[in-house]
CSV table of C-alpha atoms in Angstrom, one decimal:
chain,number,residue,atom,x,y,z
Z,1488,MET,CA,60.9,82.4,114.9
Z,1489,THR,CA,62.2,79.3,116.7
Z,1490,THR,CA,64.9,78.9,114.1
Z,1491,SER,CA,66.1,82.5,114.3
Z,1492,ARG,CA,66.4,82.2,118.1
Z,1493,ARG,CA,68.4,79.0,117.9
Z,1494,ARG,CA,70.8,80.1,115.2
Z,1495,PRO,CA,73.0,82.4,117.4
Z,1496,ARG,CA,73.1,79.8,120.1
Z,1497,VAL,CA,74.2,77.1,117.5
Z,1498,ARG,CA,76.9,79.5,116.2
Z,1499,GLU,CA,78.2,80.2,119.7
Z,1500,GLU,CA,78.5,76.5,120.3
Z,1501,THR,CA,80.4,76.0,117.0
Z,1502,LEU,CA,82.8,78.8,117.8
Z,1503,ARG,CA,83.4,77.4,121.3
Z,1504,ARG,CA,84.1,74.0,120.0
Z,1505,ARG,CA,86.5,75.4,117.3
Z,1506,GLU,CA,88.4,77.2,120.0
Z,1507,GLU,CA,88.6,74.0,122.1
Z,1508,ILE,CA,90.1,72.2,119.1
Z,1509,LEU,CA,92.6,75.0,118.4
Z,1510,LYS,CA,93.8,75.0,122.0
Z,1511,ALA,CA,94.1,71.2,121.9
Z,1512,ALA,CA,95.9,71.3,118.6
Z,1513,MET,CA,98.3,74.0,119.9
Z,1514,ALA,CA,99.2,71.7,122.8
Z,1515,THR,CA,99.7,68.7,120.6
Z,1516,PHE,CA,101.7,70.4,117.8
Z,1517,GLY,CA,103.8,72.2,120.4
Z,1518,SER,CA,104.8,69.1,122.2
Z,1519,LYS,CA,105.1,66.7,119.2
Z,1520,GLY,CA,105.4,68.9,116.1
Z,1521,TYR,CA,103.1,68.9,113.2
Z,1522,HIS,CA,104.0,65.6,111.5
Z,1523,ASN,CA,104.1,63.7,114.8
Z,1524,GLY,CA,101.0,65.2,116.3
Z,1525,PRO,CA,98.1,63.0,115.3
Z,1526,LEU,CA,94.6,64.3,114.8
Z,1527,ALA,CA,93.3,61.3,116.9
Z,1528,GLU,CA,95.1,62.7,120.0
Z,1529,ILE,CA,93.7,66.2,119.4
Z,1530,ALA,CA,90.2,64.7,119.0
Z,1531,GLU,CA,90.5,62.7,122.2
Z,1532,GLN,CA,91.4,65.8,124.2
Z,1533,VAL,CA,88.2,67.5,123.2
Z,1534,ASP,CA,86.1,64.3,123.3
Z,1535,MET,CA,85.5,64.3,119.6
Z,1536,THR,CA,86.1,61.9,116.7
Z,1537,HIS,CA,88.7,62.3,114.0
Z,1538,ALA,CA,85.8,63.0,111.6
Z,1539,GLY,CA,84.5,65.6,113.9
Z,1540,ILE,CA,87.8,67.5,113.8
Z,1541,LEU,CA,87.8,67.4,110.0
Z,1542,HIS,CA,84.2,68.6,110.0
Z,1543,HIS,CA,85.3,71.8,111.6
Z,1544,PHE,CA,88.6,72.4,109.8
Z,1545,GLY,CA,88.6,70.3,106.7
Z,1546,SER,CA,92.1,68.9,106.9
Z,1547,LYS,CA,95.1,68.7,109.2
Z,1548,ASP,CA,97.0,71.3,107.1
Z,1549,HIS,CA,94.1,73.8,107.5
Z,1550,LEU,CA,93.9,73.1,111.2
Z,1551,LEU,CA,97.6,73.9,111.5
Z,1552,LEU,CA,97.2,77.3,109.7
Z,1553,GLU,CA,94.2,78.1,111.9
Z,1554,VAL,CA,96.3,77.4,115.0
Z,1555,LEU,CA,99.0,79.8,113.8
Z,1556,ARG,CA,96.4,82.5,113.0
Z,1557,TYR,CA,94.8,81.9,116.5
Z,1558,ARG,CA,98.2,82.3,118.1
Z,1559,ASP,CA,98.9,85.6,116.2
Z,1560,GLU,CA,95.5,87.0,117.1
Z,1561,SER,CA,96.2,86.5,120.8
Z,1562,ASP,CA,99.2,88.8,120.4
Z,1563,VAL,CA,97.1,91.7,119.2
Z,1564,ALA,CA,93.8,91.0,121.0
Z,1565,GLY,CA,94.2,94.0,123.3
Z,1566,LEU,CA,95.5,96.5,120.7
Z,1567,ASP,CA,93.5,99.3,119.0
Z,1568,GLY,CA,92.2,97.8,115.8
Z,1569,GLN,CA,93.9,94.6,116.7
Z,1570,HIS,CA,97.0,95.6,114.8
Z,1571,ILE,CA,100.6,96.2,115.8
Z,1572,PRO,CA,101.3,99.9,116.3
Z,1573,GLY,CA,103.9,101.9,114.5
Z,1574,GLY,CA,106.9,104.0,115.5
Z,1575,ILE,CA,108.3,103.6,119.0
Z,1576,ASP,CA,105.1,102.0,120.1
Z,1577,MET,CA,105.9,98.9,117.9
Z,1578,PHE,CA,109.1,98.3,119.9
Z,1579,ARG,CA,107.3,98.8,123.2
Z,1580,HIS,CA,104.7,96.3,122.0
Z,1581,LEU,CA,107.4,93.8,121.3
Z,1582,VAL,CA,108.9,94.2,124.8
Z,1583,ARG,CA,105.4,93.8,126.3
Z,1584,THR,CA,104.9,90.7,124.2
Z,1585,ALA,CA,108.1,89.2,125.5
Z,1586,PHE,CA,107.1,89.7,129.1
Z,1587,LEU,CA,103.6,88.3,128.3
Z,1588,ASN,CA,105.2,85.2,126.6
Z,1589,ALA,CA,107.0,84.4,129.8
Z,1590,GLN,CA,103.6,83.6,131.2
Z,1591,ARG,CA,102.4,81.4,128.4
Z,1592,ALA,CA,105.0,78.7,127.7
Z,1593,GLY,CA,102.6,76.5,125.7
Z,1594,ILE,CA,101.9,79.2,123.1
Z,1595,VAL,CA,105.7,80.0,122.8
Z,1596,GLN,CA,106.6,76.3,122.5
Z,1597,THR,CA,104.0,75.8,119.7
Z,1598,TYR,CA,105.4,78.8,117.8
Z,1599,ALA,CA,109.0,77.7,118.3
Z,1600,VAL,CA,108.4,74.2,117.1
Z,1601,LEU,CA,106.3,75.0,114.1
Z,1602,SER,CA,108.4,77.9,112.9
Z,1603,ALA,CA,111.5,75.6,113.0
Z,1604,GLU,CA,109.7,72.8,111.3
Z,1605,SER,CA,108.5,75.1,108.5
Z,1606,VAL,CA,112.0,75.4,106.9
Z,1607,THR,CA,111.7,71.7,105.9
Z,1608,ASP,CA,110.6,70.7,102.4
Z,1609,ASP,CA,106.9,70.9,101.6
Z,1610,HIS,CA,105.9,71.9,105.1
Z,1611,PRO,CA,102.3,73.3,105.1
Z,1612,ALA,CA,103.2,76.3,107.2
Z,1613,ARG,CA,106.2,77.4,105.2
Z,1614,ALA,CA,104.3,80.0,103.2
Z,1615,PHE,CA,102.6,81.3,106.4
Z,1616,PHE,CA,105.9,81.9,108.2
Z,1617,GLU,CA,107.6,83.4,105.1
Z,1618,GLY,CA,104.7,85.8,104.8
Z,1619,ARG,CA,104.7,86.5,108.5
Z,1620,TYR,CA,108.4,87.3,108.7
Z,1621,ARG,CA,108.2,89.4,105.6
Z,1622,THR,CA,105.3,91.5,107.0
Z,1623,LEU,CA,107.0,91.9,110.4
Z,1624,ARG,CA,110.3,93.0,108.9
Z,1625,SER,CA,108.4,95.5,106.7
Z,1626,GLU,CA,106.5,96.8,109.7
Z,1627,ALA,CA,109.7,97.1,111.7
Z,1628,VAL,CA,111.4,99.1,108.9
Z,1629,GLU,CA,108.4,101.4,108.8
Z,1630,ALA,CA,108.5,101.8,112.6
Z,1631,PHE,CA,112.3,102.7,112.4
Z,1632,GLU,CA,111.7,105.2,109.6
Z,1633,ALA,CA,108.9,106.9,111.6
Z,1634,LEU,CA,111.0,106.9,114.7
Z,1635,CYS,CA,114.0,108.4,112.9
Z,1636,ALA,CA,111.8,111.1,111.4
Z,1637,GLU,CA,110.4,111.9,114.8
Z,1638,ARG,CA,113.8,112.2,116.3
Z,1639,GLY,CA,115.2,114.2,113.3
Z,1640,VAL,CA,117.9,111.7,112.4
Z,1641,ALA,CA,118.8,110.1,109.1
Z,1642,VAL,CA,117.6,106.5,108.5
Z,1643,PRO,CA,120.8,104.4,108.5
Z,1644,ALA,CA,121.5,101.8,105.8
Z,1645,SER,CA,121.4,99.1,108.4
Z,1646,VAL,CA,117.7,99.6,109.2
Z,1647,ARG,CA,116.8,96.4,107.4
Z,1648,HIS,CA,119.4,94.4,109.3
Z,1649,ALA,CA,118.1,95.9,112.5
Z,1650,SER,CA,114.5,94.9,111.7
Z,1651,ALA,CA,115.5,91.3,110.9
Z,1652,SER,CA,117.7,91.2,114.0
Z,1653,ILE,CA,115.0,92.2,116.4
Z,1654,LEU,CA,112.8,89.3,115.2
Z,1655,ALA,CA,115.7,86.9,115.3
Z,1656,VAL,CA,116.7,87.9,118.8
Z,1657,MET,CA,113.2,87.5,120.1
Z,1658,ASP,CA,112.7,84.1,118.6
Z,1659,GLY,CA,116.2,82.9,119.6
Z,1660,LEU,CA,115.6,83.9,123.2
Z,1661,GLN,CA,112.3,82.1,123.3
Z,1662,VAL,CA,114.1,78.8,122.4
Z,1663,GLN,CA,116.8,79.4,125.1
Z,1664,TRP,CA,114.1,80.2,127.6
Z,1665,LEU,CA,112.1,77.1,126.7
Z,1666,LEU,CA,115.2,75.0,127.2
Z,1667,ASP,CA,116.2,76.5,130.5
Z,1668,PRO,CA,113.8,79.2,132.0
Z,1669,THR,CA,115.9,79.3,135.2
Z,1670,GLN,CA,118.9,80.8,133.3
Z,1671,VAL,CA,117.2,83.1,130.8
Z,1672,ASP,CA,114.8,85.9,131.8
Z,1673,LEU,CA,112.8,86.1,128.6
Z,1674,GLY,CA,111.3,89.6,129.2
Z,1675,GLU,CA,114.4,91.3,130.5
Z,1676,ALA,CA,116.7,89.8,127.9
Z,1677,SER,CA,114.3,90.7,125.1
Z,1678,GLU,CA,114.0,94.2,126.4
Z,1679,PHE,CA,117.8,94.6,126.6
Z,1680,ALA,CA,118.3,93.4,123.0
Z,1681,ILE,CA,115.5,95.5,121.6
Z,1682,GLU,CA,116.7,98.6,123.3
Z,1683,ALA,CA,120.2,98.0,122.1
Z,1684,ILE,CA,119.1,97.6,118.5
Z,1685,VAL,CA,116.9,100.6,118.5
Z,1686,SER,CA,119.7,102.7,120.1
Z,1687,ALA,CA,122.1,101.5,117.3
Z,1688,VAL,CA,119.7,102.7,114.7
Z,1689,LEU,CA,119.1,106.1,116.3
Z,1690,ASP,CA,122.7,106.7,117.2
Z,1691,PRO,CA,125.0,104.6,115.0
Z,1692,ARG,CA,128.6,104.5,116.2
Z,1693,PRO,CA,131.8,102.8,115.0
Z,1694,SER,CA,131.7,99.1,115.8
Z,1695,PRO,CA,133.8,98.0,118.8
Z,1696,LEU,CA,134.5,94.8,116.8
Z,1697,GLY,CA,136.4,96.6,114.1
Z,1698,ALA,CA,137.3,94.6,111.0
Z,1699,VAL,CA,136.0,91.0,111.3
Z,1700,PRO,CA,137.5,88.2,109.2
Z,1701,VAL,CA,134.9,86.4,107.2
Z,1702,PRO,CA,135.1,82.7,106.1
Z,1703,THR,CA,137.7,82.0,103.5
Z,1704,THR,CA,136.9,82.3,99.8
Z,1705,GLU,CA,137.6,79.7,97.1
Z,1706,SER,CA,141.1,81.1,96.7
Z,1707,GLY,CA,141.8,80.4,100.4
Z,1708,ALA,CA,142.1,84.0,101.4
Z,1709,ALA,CA,140.1,85.5,104.2
Z,1710,ASP,CA,138.4,88.8,103.6
Z,1711,ALA,CA,137.9,91.3,106.4
Z,1712,VAL,CA,134.8,93.5,106.6
Z,1713,ASP,CA,134.0,96.5,108.7
Z,1714,VAL,CA,131.0,95.9,110.9
Z,1715,ASP,CA,128.2,98.4,110.3
Z,1716,LEU,CA,130.5,101.5,110.4
Z,1717,PRO,CA,128.5,104.7,109.9
Z,1718,VAL,CA,129.3,106.6,106.7
Z,1719,GLU,CA,131.3,109.3,108.5
Z,1720,ALA,CA,133.6,106.7,110.1
Z,1721,ALA,CA,134.0,104.7,107.0
Z,1722,THR,CA,135.1,107.7,104.9
Z,1723,ALA,CA,137.2,109.5,107.6
């Protein structure tokens, strides 16, 4: 009987300590990066030993992945089923997330640093970010398809570009905001970009850029491409 009473309390303490470690690791990795963020510094922040950190997470690589999952869970904590919604609600969620991120610079910095680092050879978070972006792009495509069906418009061929662009704009604005928050309004700028991209999918129009020269080919000639012209305009 005594053991059964103590077990929940022990588990609560373990979960609390794990969360403390995750928050400390997020701060360290966000300020110094993964490779330059020592476990000893993380351990010191939570008054533990290096061995104590490894007891909870097994390895530094595993701790990194748990930090990233913890960060993602915080984005959907208040959503039904803790999952990003579909259709127009997905894009509304992305806008709300941008405004929320403006109040949590530490989390944003950790994500920006680790996602940039993950493109390097043999980085332990590369597979995580590849999968994350693949999933988000797919969910955005599905949201666009649902939205187009709801509005009774054809799904344009550019929908995959639109999905990748929304994610790229959000991440790029986060970097600009981290560098100079006095000059970049993260929430407003993200909302502007997301609205523009969604509008372009729902109501595609001839590009104001016209034909844009692309970098020269091996022959030295520059090709010109039409920028996302709708089918009607391209065949007119």
